[in-house]
PDB file of C-alpha atoms in Angstrom:
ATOM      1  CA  UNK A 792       5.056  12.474  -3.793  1.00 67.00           C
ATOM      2  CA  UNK A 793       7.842  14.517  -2.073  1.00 82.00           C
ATOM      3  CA  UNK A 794       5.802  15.082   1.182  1.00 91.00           C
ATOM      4  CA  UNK A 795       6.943  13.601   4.291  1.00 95.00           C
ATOM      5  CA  UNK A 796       3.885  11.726   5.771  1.00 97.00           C
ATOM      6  CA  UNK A 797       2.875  11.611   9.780  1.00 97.00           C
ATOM      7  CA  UNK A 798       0.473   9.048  10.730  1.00 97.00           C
ATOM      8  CA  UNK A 799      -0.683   9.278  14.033  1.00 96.00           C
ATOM      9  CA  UNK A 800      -1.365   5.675  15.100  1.00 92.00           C
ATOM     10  CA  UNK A 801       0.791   2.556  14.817  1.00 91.00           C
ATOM     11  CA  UNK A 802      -2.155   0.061  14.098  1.00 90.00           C
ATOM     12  CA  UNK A 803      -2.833  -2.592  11.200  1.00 91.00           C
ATOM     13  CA  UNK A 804      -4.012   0.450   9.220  1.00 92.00           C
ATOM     14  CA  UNK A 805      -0.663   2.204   9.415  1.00 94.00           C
ATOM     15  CA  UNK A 806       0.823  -0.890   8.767  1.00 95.00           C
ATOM     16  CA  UNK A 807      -0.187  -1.742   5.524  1.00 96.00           C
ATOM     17  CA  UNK A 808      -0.786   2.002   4.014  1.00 97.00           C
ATOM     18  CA  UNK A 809       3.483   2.007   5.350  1.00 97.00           C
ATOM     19  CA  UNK A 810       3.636  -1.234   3.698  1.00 97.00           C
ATOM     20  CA  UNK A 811       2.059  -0.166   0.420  1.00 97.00           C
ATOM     21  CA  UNK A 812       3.836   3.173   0.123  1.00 97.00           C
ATOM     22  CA  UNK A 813       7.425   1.678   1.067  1.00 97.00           C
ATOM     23  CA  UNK A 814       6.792  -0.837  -2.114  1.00 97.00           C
ATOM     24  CA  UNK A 815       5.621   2.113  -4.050  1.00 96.00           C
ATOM     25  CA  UNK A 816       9.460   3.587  -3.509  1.00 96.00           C
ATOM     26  CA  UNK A 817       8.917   6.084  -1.017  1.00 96.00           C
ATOM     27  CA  UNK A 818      11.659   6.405   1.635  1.00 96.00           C
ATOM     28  CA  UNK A 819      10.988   5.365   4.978  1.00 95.00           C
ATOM     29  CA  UNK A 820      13.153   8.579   6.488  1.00 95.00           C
ATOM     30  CA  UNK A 821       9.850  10.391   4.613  1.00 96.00           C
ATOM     31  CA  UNK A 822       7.288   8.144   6.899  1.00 97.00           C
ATOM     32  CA  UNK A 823       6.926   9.398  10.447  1.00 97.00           C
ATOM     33  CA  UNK A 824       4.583   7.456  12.769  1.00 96.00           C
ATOM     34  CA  UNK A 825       3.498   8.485  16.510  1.00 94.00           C
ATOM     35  CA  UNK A 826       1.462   6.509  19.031  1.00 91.00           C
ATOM     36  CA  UNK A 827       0.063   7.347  22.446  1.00 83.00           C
ATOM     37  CA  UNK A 828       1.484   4.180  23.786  1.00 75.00           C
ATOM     38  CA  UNK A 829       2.334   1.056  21.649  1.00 74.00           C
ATOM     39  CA  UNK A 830       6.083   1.869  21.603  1.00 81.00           C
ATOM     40  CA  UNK A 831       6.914  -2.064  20.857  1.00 85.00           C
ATOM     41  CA  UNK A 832       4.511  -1.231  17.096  1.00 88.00           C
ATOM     42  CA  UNK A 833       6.743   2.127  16.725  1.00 91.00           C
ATOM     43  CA  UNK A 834       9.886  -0.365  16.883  1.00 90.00           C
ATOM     44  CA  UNK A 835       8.929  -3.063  14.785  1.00 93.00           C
ATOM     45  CA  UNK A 836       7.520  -1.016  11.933  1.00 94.00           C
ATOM     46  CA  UNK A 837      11.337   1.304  12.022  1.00 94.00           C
ATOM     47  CA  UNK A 838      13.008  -2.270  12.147  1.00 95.00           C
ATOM     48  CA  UNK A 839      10.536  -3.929   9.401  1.00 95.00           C
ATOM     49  CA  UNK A 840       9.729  -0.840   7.226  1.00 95.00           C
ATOM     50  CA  UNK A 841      12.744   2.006   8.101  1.00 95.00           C
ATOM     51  CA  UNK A 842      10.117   4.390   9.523  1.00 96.00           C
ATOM     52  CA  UNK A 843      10.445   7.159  11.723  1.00 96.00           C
ATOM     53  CA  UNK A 844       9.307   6.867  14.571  1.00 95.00           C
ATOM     54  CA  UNK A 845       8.223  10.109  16.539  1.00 94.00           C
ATOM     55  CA  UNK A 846       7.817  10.922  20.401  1.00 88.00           C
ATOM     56  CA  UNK A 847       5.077  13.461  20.630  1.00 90.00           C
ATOM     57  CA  UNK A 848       2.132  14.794  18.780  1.00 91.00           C
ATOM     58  CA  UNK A 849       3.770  18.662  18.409  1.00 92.00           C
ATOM     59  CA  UNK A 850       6.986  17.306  16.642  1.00 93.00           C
ATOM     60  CA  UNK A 851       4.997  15.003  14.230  1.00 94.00           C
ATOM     61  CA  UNK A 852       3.384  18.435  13.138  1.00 93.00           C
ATOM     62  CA  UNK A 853       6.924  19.861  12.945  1.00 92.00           C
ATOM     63  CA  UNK A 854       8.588  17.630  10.673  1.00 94.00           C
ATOM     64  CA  UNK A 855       5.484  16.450   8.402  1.00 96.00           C
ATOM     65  CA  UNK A 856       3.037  18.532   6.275  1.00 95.00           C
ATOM     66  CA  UNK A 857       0.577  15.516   5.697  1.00 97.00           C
ATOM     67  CA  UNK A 858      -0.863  14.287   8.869  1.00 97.00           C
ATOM     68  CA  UNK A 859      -2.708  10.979   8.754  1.00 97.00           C
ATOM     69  CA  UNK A 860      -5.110  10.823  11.193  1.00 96.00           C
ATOM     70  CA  UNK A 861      -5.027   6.874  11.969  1.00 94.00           C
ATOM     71  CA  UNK A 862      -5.814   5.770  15.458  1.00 91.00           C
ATOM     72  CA  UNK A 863      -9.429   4.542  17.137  1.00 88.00           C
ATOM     73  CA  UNK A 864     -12.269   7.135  16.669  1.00 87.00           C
ATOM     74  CA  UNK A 865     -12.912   7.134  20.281  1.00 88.00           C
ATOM     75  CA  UNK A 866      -9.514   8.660  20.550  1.00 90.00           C
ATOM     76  CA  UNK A 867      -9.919  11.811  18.538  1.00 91.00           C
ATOM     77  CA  UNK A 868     -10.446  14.539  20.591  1.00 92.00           C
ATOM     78  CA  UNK A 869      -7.298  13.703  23.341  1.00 92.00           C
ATOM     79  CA  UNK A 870      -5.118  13.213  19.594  1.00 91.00           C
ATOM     80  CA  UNK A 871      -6.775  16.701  18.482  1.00 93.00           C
ATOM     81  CA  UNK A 872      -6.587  18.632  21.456  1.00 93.00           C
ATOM     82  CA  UNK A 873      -2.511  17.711  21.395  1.00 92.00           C
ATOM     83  CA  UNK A 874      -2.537  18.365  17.503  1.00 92.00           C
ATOM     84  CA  UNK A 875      -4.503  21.070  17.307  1.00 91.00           C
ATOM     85  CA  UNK A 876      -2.044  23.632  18.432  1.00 92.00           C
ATOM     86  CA  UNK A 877       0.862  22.962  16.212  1.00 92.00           C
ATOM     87  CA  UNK A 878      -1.419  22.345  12.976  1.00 93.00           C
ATOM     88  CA  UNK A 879      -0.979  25.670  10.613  1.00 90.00           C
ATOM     89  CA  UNK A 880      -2.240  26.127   7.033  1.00 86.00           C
ATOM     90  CA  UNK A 881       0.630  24.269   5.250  1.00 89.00           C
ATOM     91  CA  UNK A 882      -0.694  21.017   6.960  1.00 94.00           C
ATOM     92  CA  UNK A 883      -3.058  18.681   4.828  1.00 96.00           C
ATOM     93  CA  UNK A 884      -4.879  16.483   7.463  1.00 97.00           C
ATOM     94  CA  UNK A 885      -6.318  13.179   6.476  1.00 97.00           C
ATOM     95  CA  UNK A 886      -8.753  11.507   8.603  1.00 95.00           C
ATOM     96  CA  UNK A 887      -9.473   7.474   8.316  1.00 94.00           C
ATOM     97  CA  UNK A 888     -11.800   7.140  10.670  1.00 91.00           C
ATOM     98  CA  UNK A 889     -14.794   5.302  10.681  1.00 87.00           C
ATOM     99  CA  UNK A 890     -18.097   7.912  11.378  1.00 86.00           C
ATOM    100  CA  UNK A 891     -15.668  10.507  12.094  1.00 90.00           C
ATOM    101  CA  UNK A 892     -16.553  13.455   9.103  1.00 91.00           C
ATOM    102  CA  UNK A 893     -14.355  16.288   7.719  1.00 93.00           C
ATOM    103  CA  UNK A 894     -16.234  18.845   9.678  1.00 93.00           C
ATOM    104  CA  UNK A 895     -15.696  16.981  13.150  1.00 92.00           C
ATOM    105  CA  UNK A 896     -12.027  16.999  12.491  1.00 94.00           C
ATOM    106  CA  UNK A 897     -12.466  20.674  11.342  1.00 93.00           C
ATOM    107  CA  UNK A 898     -13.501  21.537  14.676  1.00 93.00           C
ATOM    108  CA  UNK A 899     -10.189  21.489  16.222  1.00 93.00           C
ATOM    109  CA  UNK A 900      -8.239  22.986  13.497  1.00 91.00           C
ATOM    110  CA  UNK A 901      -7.940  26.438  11.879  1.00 83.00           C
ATOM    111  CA  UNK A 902      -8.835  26.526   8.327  1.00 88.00           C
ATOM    112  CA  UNK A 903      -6.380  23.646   7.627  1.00 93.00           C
ATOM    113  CA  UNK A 904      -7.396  21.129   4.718  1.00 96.00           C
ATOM    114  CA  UNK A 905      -9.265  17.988   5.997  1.00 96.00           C
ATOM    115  CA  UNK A 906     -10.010  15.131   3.861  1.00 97.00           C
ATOM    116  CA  UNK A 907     -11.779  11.982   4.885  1.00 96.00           C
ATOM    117  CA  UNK A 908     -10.708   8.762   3.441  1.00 96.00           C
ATOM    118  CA  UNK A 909     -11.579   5.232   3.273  1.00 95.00           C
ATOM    119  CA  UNK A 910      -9.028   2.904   2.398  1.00 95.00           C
ATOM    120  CA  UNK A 911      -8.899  -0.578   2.498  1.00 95.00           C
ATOM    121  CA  UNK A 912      -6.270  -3.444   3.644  1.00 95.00           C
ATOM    122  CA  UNK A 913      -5.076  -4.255   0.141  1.00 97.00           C
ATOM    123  CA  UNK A 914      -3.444  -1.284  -0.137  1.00 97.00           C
ATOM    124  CA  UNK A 915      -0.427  -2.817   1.432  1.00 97.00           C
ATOM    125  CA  UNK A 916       0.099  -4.986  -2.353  1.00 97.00           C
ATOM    126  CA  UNK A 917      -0.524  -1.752  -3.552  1.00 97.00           C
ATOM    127  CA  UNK A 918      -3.898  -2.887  -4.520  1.00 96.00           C
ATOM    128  CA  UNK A 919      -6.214  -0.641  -2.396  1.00 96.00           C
ATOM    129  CA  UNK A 920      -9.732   1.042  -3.167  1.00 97.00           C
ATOM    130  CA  UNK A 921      -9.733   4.221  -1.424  1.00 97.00           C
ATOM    131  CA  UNK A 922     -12.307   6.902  -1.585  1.00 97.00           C
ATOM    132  CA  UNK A 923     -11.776  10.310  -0.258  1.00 97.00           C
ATOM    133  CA  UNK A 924     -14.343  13.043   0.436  1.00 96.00           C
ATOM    134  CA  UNK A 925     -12.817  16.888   0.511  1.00 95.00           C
ATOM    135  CA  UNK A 926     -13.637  19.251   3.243  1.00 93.00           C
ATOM    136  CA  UNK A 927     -14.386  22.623   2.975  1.00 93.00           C
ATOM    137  CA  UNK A 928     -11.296  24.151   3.066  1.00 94.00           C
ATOM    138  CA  UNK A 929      -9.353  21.880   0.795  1.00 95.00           C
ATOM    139  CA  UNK A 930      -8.490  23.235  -2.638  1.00 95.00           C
ATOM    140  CA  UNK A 931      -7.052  21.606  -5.751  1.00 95.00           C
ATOM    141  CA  UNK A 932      -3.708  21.296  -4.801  1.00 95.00           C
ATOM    142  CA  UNK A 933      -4.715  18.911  -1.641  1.00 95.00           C
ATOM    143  CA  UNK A 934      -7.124  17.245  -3.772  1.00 96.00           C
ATOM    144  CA  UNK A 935      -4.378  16.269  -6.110  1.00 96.00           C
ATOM    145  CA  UNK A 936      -1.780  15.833  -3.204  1.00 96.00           C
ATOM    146  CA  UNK A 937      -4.365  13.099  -1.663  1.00 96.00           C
ATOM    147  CA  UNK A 938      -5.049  11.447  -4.806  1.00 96.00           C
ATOM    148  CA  UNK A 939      -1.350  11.293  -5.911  1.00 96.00           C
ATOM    149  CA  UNK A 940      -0.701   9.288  -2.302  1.00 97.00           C
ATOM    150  CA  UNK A 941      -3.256   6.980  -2.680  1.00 97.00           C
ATOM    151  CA  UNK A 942      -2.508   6.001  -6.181  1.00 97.00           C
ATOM    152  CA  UNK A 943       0.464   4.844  -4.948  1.00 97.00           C
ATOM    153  CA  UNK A 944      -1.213   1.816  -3.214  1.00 97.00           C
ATOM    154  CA  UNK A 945      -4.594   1.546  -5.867  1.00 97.00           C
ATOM    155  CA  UNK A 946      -6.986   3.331  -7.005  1.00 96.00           C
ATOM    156  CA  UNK A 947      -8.407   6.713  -5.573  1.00 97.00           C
ATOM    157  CA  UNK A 948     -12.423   7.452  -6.110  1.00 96.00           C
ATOM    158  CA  UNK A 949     -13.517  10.666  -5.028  1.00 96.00           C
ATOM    159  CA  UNK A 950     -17.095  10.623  -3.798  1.00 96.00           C
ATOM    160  CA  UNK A 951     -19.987  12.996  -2.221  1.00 95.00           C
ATOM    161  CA  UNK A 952     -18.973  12.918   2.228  1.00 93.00           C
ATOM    162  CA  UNK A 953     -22.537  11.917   2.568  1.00 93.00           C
ATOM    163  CA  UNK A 954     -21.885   8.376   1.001  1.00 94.00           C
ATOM    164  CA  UNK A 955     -18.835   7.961   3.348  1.00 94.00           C
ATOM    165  CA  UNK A 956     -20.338   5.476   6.041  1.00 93.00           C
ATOM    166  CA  UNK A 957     -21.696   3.182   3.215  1.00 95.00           C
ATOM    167  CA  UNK A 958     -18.434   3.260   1.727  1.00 95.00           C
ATOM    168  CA  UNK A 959     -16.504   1.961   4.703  1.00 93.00           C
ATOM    169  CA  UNK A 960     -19.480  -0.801   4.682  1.00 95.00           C
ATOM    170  CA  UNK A 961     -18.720  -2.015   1.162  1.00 96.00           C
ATOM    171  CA  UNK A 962     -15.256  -1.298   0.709  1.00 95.00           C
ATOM    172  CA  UNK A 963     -13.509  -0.435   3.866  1.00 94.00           C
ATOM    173  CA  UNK A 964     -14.958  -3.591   5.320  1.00 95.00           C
ATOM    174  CA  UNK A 965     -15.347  -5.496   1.708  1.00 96.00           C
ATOM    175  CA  UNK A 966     -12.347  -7.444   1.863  1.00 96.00           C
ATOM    176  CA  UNK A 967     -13.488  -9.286   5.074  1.00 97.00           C
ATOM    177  CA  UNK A 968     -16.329 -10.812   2.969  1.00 97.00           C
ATOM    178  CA  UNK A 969     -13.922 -11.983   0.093  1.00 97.00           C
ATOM    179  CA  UNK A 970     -11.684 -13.218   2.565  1.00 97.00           C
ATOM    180  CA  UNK A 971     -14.936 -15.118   4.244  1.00 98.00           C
ATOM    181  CA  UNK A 972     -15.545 -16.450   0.587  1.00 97.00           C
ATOM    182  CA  UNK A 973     -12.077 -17.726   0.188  1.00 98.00           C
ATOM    183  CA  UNK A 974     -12.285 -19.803   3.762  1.00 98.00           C
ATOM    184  CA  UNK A 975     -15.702 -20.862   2.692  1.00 98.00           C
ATOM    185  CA  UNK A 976     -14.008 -22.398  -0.840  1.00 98.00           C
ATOM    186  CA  UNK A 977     -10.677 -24.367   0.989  1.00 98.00           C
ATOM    187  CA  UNK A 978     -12.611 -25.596   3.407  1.00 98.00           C
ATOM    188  CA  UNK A 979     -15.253 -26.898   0.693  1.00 98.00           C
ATOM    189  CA  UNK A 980     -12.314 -28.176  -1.737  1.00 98.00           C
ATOM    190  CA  UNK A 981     -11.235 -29.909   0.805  1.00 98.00           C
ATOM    191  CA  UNK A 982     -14.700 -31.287   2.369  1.00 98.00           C
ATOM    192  CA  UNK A 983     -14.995 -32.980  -1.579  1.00 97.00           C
ATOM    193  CA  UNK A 984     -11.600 -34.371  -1.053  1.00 97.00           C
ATOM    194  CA  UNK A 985      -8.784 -31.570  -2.740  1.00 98.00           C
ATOM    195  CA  UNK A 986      -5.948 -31.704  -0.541  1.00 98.00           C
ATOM    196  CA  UNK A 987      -5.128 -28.079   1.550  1.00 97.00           C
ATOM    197  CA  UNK A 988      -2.375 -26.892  -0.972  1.00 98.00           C
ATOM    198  CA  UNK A 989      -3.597 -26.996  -4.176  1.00 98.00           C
ATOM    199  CA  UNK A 990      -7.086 -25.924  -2.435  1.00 98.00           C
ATOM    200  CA  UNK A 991      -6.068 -22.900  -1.151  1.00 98.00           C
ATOM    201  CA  UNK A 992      -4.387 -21.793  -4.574  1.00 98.00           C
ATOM    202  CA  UNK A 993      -7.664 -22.602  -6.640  1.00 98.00           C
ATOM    203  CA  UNK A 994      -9.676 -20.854  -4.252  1.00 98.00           C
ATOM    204  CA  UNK A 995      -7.314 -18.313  -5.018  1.00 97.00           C
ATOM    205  CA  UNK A 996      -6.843 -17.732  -8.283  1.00 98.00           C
ATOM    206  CA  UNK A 997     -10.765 -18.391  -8.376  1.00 97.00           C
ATOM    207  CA  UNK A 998     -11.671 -14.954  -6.566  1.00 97.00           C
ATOM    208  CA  UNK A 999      -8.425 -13.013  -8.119  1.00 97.00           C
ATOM    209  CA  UNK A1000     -10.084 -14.187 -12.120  1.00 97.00           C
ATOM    210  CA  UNK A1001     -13.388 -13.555 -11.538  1.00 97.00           C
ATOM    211  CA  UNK A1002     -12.614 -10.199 -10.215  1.00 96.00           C
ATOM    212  CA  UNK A1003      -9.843  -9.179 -12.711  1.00 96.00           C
ATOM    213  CA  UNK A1004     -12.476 -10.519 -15.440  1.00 97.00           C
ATOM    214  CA  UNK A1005     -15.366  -8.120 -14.574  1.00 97.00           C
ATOM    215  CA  UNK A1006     -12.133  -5.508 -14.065  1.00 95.00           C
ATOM    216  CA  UNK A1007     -10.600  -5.771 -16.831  1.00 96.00           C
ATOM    217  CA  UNK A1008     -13.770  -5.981 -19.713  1.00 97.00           C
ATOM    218  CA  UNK A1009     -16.242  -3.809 -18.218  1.00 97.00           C
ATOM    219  CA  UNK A1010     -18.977  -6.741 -18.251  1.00 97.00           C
ATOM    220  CA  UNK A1011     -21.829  -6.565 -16.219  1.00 97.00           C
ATOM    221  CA  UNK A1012     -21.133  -8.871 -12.881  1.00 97.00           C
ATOM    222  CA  UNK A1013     -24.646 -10.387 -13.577  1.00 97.00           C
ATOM    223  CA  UNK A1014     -24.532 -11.621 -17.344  1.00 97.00           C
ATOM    224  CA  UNK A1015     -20.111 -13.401 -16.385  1.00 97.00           C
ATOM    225  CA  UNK A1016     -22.809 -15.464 -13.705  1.00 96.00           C
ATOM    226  CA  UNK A1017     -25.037 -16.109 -15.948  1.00 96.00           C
ATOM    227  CA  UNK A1018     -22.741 -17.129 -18.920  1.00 96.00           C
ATOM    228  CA  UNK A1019     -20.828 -19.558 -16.144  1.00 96.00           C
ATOM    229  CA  UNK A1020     -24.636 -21.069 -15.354  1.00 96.00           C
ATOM    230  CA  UNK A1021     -26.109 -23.723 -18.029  1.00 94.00           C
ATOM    231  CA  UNK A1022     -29.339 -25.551 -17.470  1.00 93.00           C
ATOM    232  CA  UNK A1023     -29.222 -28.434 -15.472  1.00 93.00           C
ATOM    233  CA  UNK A1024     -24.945 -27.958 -14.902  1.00 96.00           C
ATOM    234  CA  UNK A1025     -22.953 -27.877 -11.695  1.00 96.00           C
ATOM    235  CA  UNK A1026     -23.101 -24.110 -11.244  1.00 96.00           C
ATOM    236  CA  UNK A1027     -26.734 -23.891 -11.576  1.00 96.00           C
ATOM    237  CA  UNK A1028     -27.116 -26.415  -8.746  1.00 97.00           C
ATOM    238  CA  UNK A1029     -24.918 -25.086  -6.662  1.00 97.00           C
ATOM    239  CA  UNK A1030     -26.169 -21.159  -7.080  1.00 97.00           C
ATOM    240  CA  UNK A1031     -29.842 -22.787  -6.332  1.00 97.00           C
ATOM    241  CA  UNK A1032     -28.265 -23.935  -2.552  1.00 97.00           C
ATOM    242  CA  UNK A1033     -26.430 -20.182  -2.141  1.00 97.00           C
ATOM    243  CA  UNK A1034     -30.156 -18.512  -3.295  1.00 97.00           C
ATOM    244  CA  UNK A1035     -31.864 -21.191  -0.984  1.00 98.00           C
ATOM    245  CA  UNK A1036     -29.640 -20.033   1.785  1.00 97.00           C
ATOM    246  CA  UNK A1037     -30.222 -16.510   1.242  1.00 97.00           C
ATOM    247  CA  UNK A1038     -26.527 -15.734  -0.332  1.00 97.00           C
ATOM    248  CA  UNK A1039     -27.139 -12.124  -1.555  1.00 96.00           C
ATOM    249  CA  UNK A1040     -30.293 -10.656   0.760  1.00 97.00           C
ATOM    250  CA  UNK A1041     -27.482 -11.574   3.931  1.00 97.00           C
ATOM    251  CA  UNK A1042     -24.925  -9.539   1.822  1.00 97.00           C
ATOM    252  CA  UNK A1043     -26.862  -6.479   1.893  1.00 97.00           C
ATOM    253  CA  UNK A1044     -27.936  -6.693   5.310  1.00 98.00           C
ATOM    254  CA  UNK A1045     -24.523  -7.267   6.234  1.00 97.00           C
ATOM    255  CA  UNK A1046     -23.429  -3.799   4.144  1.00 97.00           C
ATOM    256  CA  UNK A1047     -26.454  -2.503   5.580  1.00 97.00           C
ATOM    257  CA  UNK A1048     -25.256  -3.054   9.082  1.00 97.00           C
ATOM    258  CA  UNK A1049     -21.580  -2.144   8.715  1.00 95.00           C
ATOM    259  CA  UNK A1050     -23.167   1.554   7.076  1.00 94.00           C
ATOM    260  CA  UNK A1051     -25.474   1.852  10.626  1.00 94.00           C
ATOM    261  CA  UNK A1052     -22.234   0.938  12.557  1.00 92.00           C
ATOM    262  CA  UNK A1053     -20.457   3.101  11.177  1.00 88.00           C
ATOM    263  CA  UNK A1054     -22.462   6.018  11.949  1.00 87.00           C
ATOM    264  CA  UNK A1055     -22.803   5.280  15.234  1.00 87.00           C
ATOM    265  CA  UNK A1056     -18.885   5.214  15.580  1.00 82.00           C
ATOM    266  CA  UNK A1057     -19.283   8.375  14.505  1.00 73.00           C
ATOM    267  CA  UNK A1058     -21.542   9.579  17.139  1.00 65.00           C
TER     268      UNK A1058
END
């Protein structure tokens, strides 16, 4: 990874990709960030991270060949219609924004590469589950170009475009449901009397080993539960109150939901 990378956008999204790929030893004087108008985020991610930061849309295009398309999708076409004009063929442009597909982004551009992706907040421990989706004027060498940056922060799937929207529902959005899950557990530890601390880091280490578990072995999500779950024990009594409740049907509508959303961010 030798490219020098423009995002354009300062949000929580830049922020933790710049996080991820700083940790992953890429130089900061190789991350160049531009934003329509949050100058105070352009200055506290050069003082946290050593970016640099970047006045105008034209002289992002200059100095980067990978240009990460990062801000609100509402904003698109005033970023394009400023980008457009300076983006040539030796550009690879990455778009992560919700609804927004390859061929929208194609619109403004040339012939240049376009890639949609769908990362997700770990990335910034390097942890990340991105999927990408290649347009149709990518070829191999962008393919492997986008796949070699996102390795650097996790793991890279490439899928079909088409499943793009339900793939921001599940993992784009996914770790806001963990992260539910985890407040749901402290603040249960501590309803049954664990004190805050050592709540939090069971709670913790809980969701991290289960995970790592089904990671790590292959096994089937379903058989771990149902090895955890004897007759008549404390895990079958409390999985009958999570089923009673309606634990997994409000899971799917909730992925269900996020996939409609994000095709109507799209447009």
């Amino acid at each position: 990874m030798n490219a020098t990378i423009g995002f354009v956008g300062a949000g929580n999204f830049t922020e933790a990709l710049v996080r991820g790929l700083r940790a992953a030893g890429v130089g900061g004087d190789r991350i160049l960030v531009t934003t329509r108008s949050r100058v105070d985020r352009l200055e506290a991610l050069r003082q946290q991270w050593g970016i640099v930061p970047v006045g105008d849309k034209p002289g992002l295009c200059r100095a980067a060949s990978i240009l990460i398309l990062a801000m609100k999708p509402q904003d698109l076409h005033e970023a394009m219609v400023e980008l457009a004009p300076a983006v040539t063929s030796r550009h690879l442009i990455i778009t992560v924004l919700a609804g927004v597909t390859s061929e929208a982004v194609e619109r403004y551009v040339d012939g240049a590469p376009v890639i949609r992706a769908m990362p997700n907040l770990p990335m910034a421990v390097r942890a990340g589950a991105t999927a990408i989706a290649c347009g149709r004027h990518v070829r191999d060498e962008h393919r492997a170009l986008a796949r070699a940056l996102f390795d650097l922060v996790g793991e890279t799937i490439e899928v079909d475009e088409g499943w793009m929207n339900a793939v921001t529902a599940v993992s784009g959005s996914g770790p806001a449901y963990v992260y539910l899950l985890i407040e749901s557990l402290i603040e249960a530890a501590v309803a049954v009397g664990i004190p805050p601390d050592p709540a939090r880091a069971l709670a913790l280490q809980t969701v991290l080993g289960a995970a790592r578990l089904v990671r790590d072995t292959g096994a089937d999500p379903a058989d771990l539960r149902h090895r955890v779950t004897s007759p008549g024990g404390t895990t079958r009594a409390a999985l009958a109150v999570l089923e009673a409740r309606g634990f997994k049907p409000a899971v799917i509508e909730a992925v269900r939901r996020a996939t409609e959303r994000a095709r109507e961010l799209g447009g």
